[in-house]
mmCIF file of C-alpha atoms and ligand atoms in Angstrom:
data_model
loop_
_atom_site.group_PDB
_atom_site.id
_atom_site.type_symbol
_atom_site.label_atom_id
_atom_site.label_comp_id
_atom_site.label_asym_id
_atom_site.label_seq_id
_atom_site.Cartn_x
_atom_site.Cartn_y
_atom_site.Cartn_z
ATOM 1 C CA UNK A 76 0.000 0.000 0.000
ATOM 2 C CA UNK A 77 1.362 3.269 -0.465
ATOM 3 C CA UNK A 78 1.476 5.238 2.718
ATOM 4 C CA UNK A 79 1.241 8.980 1.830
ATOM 5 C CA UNK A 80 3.465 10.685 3.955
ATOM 6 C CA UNK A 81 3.209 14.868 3.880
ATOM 7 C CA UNK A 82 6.064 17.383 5.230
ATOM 8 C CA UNK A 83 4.426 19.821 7.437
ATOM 9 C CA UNK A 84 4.716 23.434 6.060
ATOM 10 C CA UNK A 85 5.638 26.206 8.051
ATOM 11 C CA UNK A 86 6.426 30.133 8.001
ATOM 12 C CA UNK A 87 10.087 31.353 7.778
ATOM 13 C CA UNK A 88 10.219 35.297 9.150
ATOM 14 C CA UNK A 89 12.892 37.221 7.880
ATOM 15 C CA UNK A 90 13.381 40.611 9.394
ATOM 16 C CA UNK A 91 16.720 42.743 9.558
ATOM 17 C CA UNK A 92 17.906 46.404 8.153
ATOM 18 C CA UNK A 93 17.805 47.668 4.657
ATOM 19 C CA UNK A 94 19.489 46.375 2.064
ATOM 20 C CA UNK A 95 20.956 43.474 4.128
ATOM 21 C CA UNK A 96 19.963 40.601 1.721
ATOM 22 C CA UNK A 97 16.544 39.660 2.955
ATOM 23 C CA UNK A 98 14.970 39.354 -0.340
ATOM 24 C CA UNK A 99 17.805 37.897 -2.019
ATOM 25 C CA UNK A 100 17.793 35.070 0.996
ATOM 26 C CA UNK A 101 13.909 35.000 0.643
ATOM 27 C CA UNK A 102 13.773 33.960 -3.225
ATOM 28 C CA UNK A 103 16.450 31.413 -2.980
ATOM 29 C CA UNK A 104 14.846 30.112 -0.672
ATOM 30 C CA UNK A 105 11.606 29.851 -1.722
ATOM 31 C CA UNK A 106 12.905 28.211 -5.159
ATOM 32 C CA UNK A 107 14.569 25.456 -2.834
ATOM 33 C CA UNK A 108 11.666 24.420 -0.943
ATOM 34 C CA UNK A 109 8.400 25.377 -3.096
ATOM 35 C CA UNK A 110 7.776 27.862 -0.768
ATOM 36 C CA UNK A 111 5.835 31.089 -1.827
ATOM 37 C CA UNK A 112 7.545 34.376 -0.967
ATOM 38 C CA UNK A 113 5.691 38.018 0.465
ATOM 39 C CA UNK A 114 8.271 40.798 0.212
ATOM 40 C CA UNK A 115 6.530 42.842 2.927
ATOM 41 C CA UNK A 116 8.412 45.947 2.188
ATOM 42 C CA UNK A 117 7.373 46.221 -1.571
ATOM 43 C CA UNK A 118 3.569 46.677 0.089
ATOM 44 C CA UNK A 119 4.557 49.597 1.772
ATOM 45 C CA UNK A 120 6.696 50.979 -0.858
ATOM 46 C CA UNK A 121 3.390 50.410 -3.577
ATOM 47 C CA UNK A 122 1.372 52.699 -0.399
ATOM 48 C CA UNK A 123 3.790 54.989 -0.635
ATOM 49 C CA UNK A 124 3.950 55.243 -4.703
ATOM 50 C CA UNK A 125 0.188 55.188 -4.147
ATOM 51 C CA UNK A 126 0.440 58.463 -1.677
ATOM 52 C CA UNK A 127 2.773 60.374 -4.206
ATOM 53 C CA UNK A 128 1.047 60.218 -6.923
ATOM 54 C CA UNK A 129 -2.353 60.746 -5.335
ATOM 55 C CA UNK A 130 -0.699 63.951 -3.093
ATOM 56 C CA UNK A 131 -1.901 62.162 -0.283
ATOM 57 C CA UNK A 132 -0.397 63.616 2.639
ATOM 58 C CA UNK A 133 1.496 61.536 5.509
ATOM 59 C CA UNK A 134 -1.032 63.342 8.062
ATOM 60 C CA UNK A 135 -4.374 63.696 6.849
ATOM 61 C CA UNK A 136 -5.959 60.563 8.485
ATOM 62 C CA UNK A 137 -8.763 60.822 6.692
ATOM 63 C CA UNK A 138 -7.402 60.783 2.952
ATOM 64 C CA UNK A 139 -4.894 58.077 4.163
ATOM 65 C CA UNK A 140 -8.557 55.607 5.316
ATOM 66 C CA UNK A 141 -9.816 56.589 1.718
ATOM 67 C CA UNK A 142 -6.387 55.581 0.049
ATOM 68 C CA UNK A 143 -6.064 52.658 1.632
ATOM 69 C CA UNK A 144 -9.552 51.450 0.813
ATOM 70 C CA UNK A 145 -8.631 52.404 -2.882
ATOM 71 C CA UNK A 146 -5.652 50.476 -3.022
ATOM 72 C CA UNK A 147 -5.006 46.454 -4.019
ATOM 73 C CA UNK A 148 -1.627 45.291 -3.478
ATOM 74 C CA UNK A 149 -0.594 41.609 -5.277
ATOM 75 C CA UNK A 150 2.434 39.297 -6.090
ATOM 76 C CA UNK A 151 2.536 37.429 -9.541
ATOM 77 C CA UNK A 152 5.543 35.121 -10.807
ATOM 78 C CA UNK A 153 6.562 36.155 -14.199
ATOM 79 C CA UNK A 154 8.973 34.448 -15.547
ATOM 80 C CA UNK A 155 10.022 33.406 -12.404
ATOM 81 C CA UNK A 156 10.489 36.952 -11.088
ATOM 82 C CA UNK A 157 8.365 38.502 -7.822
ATOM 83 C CA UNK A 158 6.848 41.193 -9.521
ATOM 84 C CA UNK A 159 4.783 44.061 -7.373
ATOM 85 C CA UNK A 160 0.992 44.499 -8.834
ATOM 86 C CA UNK A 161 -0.352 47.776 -7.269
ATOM 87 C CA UNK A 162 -4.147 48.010 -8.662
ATOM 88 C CA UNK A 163 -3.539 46.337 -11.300
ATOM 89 C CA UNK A 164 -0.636 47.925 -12.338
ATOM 90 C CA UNK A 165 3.283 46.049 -12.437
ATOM 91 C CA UNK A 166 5.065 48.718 -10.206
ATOM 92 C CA UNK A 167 7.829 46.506 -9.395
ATOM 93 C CA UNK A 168 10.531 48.792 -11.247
ATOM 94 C CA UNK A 169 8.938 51.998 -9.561
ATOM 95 C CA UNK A 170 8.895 51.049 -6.369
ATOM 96 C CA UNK A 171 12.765 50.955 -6.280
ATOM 97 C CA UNK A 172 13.178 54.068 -7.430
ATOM 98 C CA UNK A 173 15.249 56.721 -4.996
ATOM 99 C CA UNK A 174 12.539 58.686 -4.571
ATOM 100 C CA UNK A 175 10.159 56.253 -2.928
ATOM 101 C CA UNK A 176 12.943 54.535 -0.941
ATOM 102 C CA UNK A 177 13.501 58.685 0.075
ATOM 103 C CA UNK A 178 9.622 58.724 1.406
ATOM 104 C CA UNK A 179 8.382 55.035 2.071
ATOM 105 C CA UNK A 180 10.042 54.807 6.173
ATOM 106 C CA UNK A 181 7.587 57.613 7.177
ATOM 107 C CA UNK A 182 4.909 56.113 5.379
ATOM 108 C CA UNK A 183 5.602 52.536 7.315
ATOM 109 C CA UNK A 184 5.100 54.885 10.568
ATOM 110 C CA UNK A 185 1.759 55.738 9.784
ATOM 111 C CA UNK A 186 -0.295 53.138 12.228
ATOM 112 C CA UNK A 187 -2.950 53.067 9.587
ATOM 113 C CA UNK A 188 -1.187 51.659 6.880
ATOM 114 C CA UNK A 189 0.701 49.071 9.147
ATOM 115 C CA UNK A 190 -2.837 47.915 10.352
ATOM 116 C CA UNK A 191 -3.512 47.538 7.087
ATOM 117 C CA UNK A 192 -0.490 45.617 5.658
ATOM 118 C CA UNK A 193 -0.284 43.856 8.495
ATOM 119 C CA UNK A 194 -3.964 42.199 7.948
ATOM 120 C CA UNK A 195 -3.546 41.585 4.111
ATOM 121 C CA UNK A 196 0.367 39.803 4.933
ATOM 122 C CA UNK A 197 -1.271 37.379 8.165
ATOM 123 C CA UNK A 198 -4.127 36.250 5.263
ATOM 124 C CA UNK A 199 -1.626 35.936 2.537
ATOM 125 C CA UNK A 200 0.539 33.703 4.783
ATOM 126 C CA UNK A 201 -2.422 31.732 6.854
ATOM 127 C CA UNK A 202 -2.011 28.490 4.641
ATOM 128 C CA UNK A 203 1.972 28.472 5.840
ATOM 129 C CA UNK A 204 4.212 27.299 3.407
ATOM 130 C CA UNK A 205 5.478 30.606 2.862
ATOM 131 C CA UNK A 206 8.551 32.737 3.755
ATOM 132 C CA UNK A 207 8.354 36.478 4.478
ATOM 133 C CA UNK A 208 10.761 39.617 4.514
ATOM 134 C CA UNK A 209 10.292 42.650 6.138
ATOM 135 C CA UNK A 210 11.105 44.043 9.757
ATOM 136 C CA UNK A 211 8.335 43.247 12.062
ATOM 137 C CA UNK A 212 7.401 39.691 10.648
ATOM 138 C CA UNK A 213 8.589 37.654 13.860
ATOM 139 C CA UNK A 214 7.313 40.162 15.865
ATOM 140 C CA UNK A 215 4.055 41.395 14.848
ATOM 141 C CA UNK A 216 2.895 39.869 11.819
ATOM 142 C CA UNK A 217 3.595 35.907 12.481
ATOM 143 C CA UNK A 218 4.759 35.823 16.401
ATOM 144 C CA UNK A 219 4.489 32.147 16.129
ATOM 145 C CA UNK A 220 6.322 31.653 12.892
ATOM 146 C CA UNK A 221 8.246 28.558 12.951
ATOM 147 C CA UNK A 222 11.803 30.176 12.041
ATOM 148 C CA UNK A 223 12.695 33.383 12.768
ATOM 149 C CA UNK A 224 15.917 35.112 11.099
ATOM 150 C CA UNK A 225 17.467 38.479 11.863
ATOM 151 C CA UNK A 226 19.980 39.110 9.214
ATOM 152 C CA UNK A 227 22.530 42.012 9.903
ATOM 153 C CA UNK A 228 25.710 43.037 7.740
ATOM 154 C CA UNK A 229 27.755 46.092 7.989
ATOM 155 C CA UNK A 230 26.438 49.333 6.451
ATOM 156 C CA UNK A 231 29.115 49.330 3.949
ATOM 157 C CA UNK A 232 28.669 46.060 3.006
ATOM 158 C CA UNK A 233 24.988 46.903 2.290
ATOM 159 C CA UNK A 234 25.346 49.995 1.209
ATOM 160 C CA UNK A 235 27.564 48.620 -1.597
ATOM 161 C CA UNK A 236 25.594 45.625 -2.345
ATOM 162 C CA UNK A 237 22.384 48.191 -2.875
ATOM 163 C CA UNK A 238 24.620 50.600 -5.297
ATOM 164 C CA UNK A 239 25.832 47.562 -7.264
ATOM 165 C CA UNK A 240 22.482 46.474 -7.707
ATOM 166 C CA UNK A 241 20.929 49.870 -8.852
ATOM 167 C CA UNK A 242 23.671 50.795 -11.066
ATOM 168 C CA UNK A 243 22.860 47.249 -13.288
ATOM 169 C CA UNK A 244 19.011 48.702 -13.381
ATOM 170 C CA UNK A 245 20.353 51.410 -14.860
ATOM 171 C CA UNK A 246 19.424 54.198 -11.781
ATOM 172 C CA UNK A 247 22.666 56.008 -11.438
ATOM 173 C CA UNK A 248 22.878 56.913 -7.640
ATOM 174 C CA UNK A 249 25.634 58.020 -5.658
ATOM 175 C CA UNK A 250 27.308 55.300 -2.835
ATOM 176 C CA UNK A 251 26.775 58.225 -0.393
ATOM 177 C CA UNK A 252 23.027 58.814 -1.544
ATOM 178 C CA UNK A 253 22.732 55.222 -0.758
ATOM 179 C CA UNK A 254 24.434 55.455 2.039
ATOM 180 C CA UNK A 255 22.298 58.177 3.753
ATOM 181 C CA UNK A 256 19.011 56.482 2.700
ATOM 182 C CA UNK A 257 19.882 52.897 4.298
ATOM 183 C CA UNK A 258 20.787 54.716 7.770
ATOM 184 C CA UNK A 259 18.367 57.078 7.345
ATOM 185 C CA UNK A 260 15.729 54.615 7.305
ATOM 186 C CA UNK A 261 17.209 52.158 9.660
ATOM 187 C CA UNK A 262 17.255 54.765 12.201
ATOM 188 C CA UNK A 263 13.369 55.746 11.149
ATOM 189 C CA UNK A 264 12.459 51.875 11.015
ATOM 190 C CA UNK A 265 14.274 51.205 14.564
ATOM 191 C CA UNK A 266 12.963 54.167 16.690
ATOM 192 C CA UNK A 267 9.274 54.048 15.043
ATOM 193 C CA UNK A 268 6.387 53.921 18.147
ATOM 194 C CA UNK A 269 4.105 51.165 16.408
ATOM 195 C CA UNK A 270 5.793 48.089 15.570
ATOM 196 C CA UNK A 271 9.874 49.564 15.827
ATOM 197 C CA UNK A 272 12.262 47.046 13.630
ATOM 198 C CA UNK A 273 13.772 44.949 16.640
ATOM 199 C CA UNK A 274 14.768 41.559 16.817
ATOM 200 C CA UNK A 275 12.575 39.173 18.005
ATOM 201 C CA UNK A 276 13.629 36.788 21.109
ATOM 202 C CA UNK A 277 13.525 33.696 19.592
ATOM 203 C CA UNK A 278 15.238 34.841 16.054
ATOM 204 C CA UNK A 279 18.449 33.230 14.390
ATOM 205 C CA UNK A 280 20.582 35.994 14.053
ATOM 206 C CA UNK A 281 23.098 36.000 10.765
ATOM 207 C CA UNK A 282 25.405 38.426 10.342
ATOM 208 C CA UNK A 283 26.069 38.009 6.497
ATOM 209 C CA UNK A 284 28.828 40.410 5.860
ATOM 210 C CA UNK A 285 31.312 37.787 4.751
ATOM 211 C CA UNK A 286 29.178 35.210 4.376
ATOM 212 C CA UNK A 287 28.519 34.437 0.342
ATOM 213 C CA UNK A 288 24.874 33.532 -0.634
ATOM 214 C CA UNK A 289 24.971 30.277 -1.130
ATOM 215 C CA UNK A 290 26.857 30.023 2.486
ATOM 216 C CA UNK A 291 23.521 31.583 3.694
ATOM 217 C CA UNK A 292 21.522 29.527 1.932
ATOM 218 C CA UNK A 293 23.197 26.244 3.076
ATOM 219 C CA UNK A 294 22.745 27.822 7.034
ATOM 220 C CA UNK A 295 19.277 28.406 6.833
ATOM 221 C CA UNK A 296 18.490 25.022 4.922
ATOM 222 C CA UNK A 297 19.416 23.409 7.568
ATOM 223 C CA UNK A 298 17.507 25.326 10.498
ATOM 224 C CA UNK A 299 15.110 24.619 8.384
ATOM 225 C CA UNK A 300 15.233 21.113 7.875
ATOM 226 C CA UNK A 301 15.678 21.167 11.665
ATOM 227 C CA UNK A 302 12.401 23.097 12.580
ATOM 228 C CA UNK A 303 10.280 20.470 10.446
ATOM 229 C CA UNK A 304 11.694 17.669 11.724
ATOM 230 C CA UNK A 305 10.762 19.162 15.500
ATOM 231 C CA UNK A 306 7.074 19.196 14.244
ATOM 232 C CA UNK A 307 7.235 15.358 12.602
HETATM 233 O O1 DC B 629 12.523 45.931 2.630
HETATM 234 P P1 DC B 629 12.446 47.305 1.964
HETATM 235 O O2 DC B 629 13.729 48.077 2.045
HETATM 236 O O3 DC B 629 11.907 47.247 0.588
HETATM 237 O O4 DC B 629 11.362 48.097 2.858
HETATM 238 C C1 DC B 629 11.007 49.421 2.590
HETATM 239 C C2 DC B 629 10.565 50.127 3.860
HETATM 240 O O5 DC B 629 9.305 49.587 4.294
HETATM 241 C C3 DC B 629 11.489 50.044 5.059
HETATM 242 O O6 DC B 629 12.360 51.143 5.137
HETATM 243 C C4 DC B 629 10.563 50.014 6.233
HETATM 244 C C5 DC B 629 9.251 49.564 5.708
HETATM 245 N N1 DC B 629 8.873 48.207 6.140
HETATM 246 C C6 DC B 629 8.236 48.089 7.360
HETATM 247 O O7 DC B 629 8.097 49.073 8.073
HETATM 248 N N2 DC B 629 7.774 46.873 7.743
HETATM 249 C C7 DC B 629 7.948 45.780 6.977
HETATM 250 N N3 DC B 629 7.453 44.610 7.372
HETATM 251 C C8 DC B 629 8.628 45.893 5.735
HETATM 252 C C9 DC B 629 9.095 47.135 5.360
#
């Protein structure tokens, strides 16, 4: 007889500064274990492309309800890329632009919005089997996540990672505009009253600065592999 045995999903919680390889980690991944992926940070950034273009300002509460009742945030897989749909529109390339990255840590202050991305990320991820990034993930959104990784490097190391990785999109920014973004919104992110990036108790912490990604990857496979077999 053939005894159907099935490996119990769970959710992987990535949180950590800007630019520290979160997403990169995330996608890998994913691709290993057939695990869907929620880049938490492209919702806010789509709110914030959403305020800009809308003029919706960071303090009118009652503009920022409407907004967010006008706005639909999904992921699709083209091509097996992540790509960002923001009412129905792919954003993905936007969203990266300097000038959201400039406006999108005050936006992720705003109570109102995190409510609201918080909600939509907790229904996207209810069916487990999925792995998200952002900075409050194993602390707010999915407390009880499974595996919970804090990923730190140092902010040169990210800073140059981020300016290698615009400068092959094509966006021609300065190391030191980088440079003053990332801390910039670390320090925004990390001193924030609702939900403040922090690491959570229980969270693996990496520090990846010399680590090379498929070093990371090889770590975290196997905390993996160790969580699931602690729920067999
Ligand atoms: O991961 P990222 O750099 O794309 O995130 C953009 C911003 O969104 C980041 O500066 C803070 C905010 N953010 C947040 O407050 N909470 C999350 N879960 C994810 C991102």
């Amino acid at each position: 007889m053939n005894k159907k045995t099935s490996t119990p999903k769970i959710i992987i919680a990535i949180d950590g500064y800007s630019a520290c390889g979160k997403s990169t980690l995330a996608k890998d991944l994913g691709k290993k274990l057939g695990y869907g992926y929620i880049d938490t940070g492209a919702m806010y950034r789509a709110v914030t492309l959403y305020f800009l273009r809308n003029k919706v300002a960071f303090d009118d509460a009652e503009a920022i309800a409407k907004a967010l009742s006008d706005i639909t945030i999904e992921f699709v897989n083209v091509k097996g890329k992540n790509r960002t749909i923001l009412n129905g529109e792919d954003v993905e390339e936007e969203i990266r632009k300097m000038y959201v990255s400039n406006q999108v840590s005050p936006v992720a202050t705003i109570s109102a919005v995190r409510r609201s991305m918080v909600l939509q990320q907790q229904k996207m991820g209810e069916k487990k089997g999925v792995i998200l990034d952002g900075r409050d993930i194993g602390t707010v959104v999915f407390p009880t996540a499974e595996l919970k990784l804090f990923l730190t490097a140092s902010p040169e190391i990210r800073t140059k990672r981020r300016y290698e990785e615009l400068k092959i999109k094509g966006q021609d920014s300065t190391f030191e505009e980088i440079q003053t973004n990332l801390l910039e919104r670390d320090h925004i992110d990390s001193n924030r009253a609702d939900s403040p990036l922090r690491q959570a108790e229980d969270a693996v912490v990496i520090d990846n600065s010399n680590l090379s990604k498929k070093e990371q990857l090889a770590m975290v496979s196997a905390l993996v592999k160790q969580r699931i077999k602690g729920l067999k």
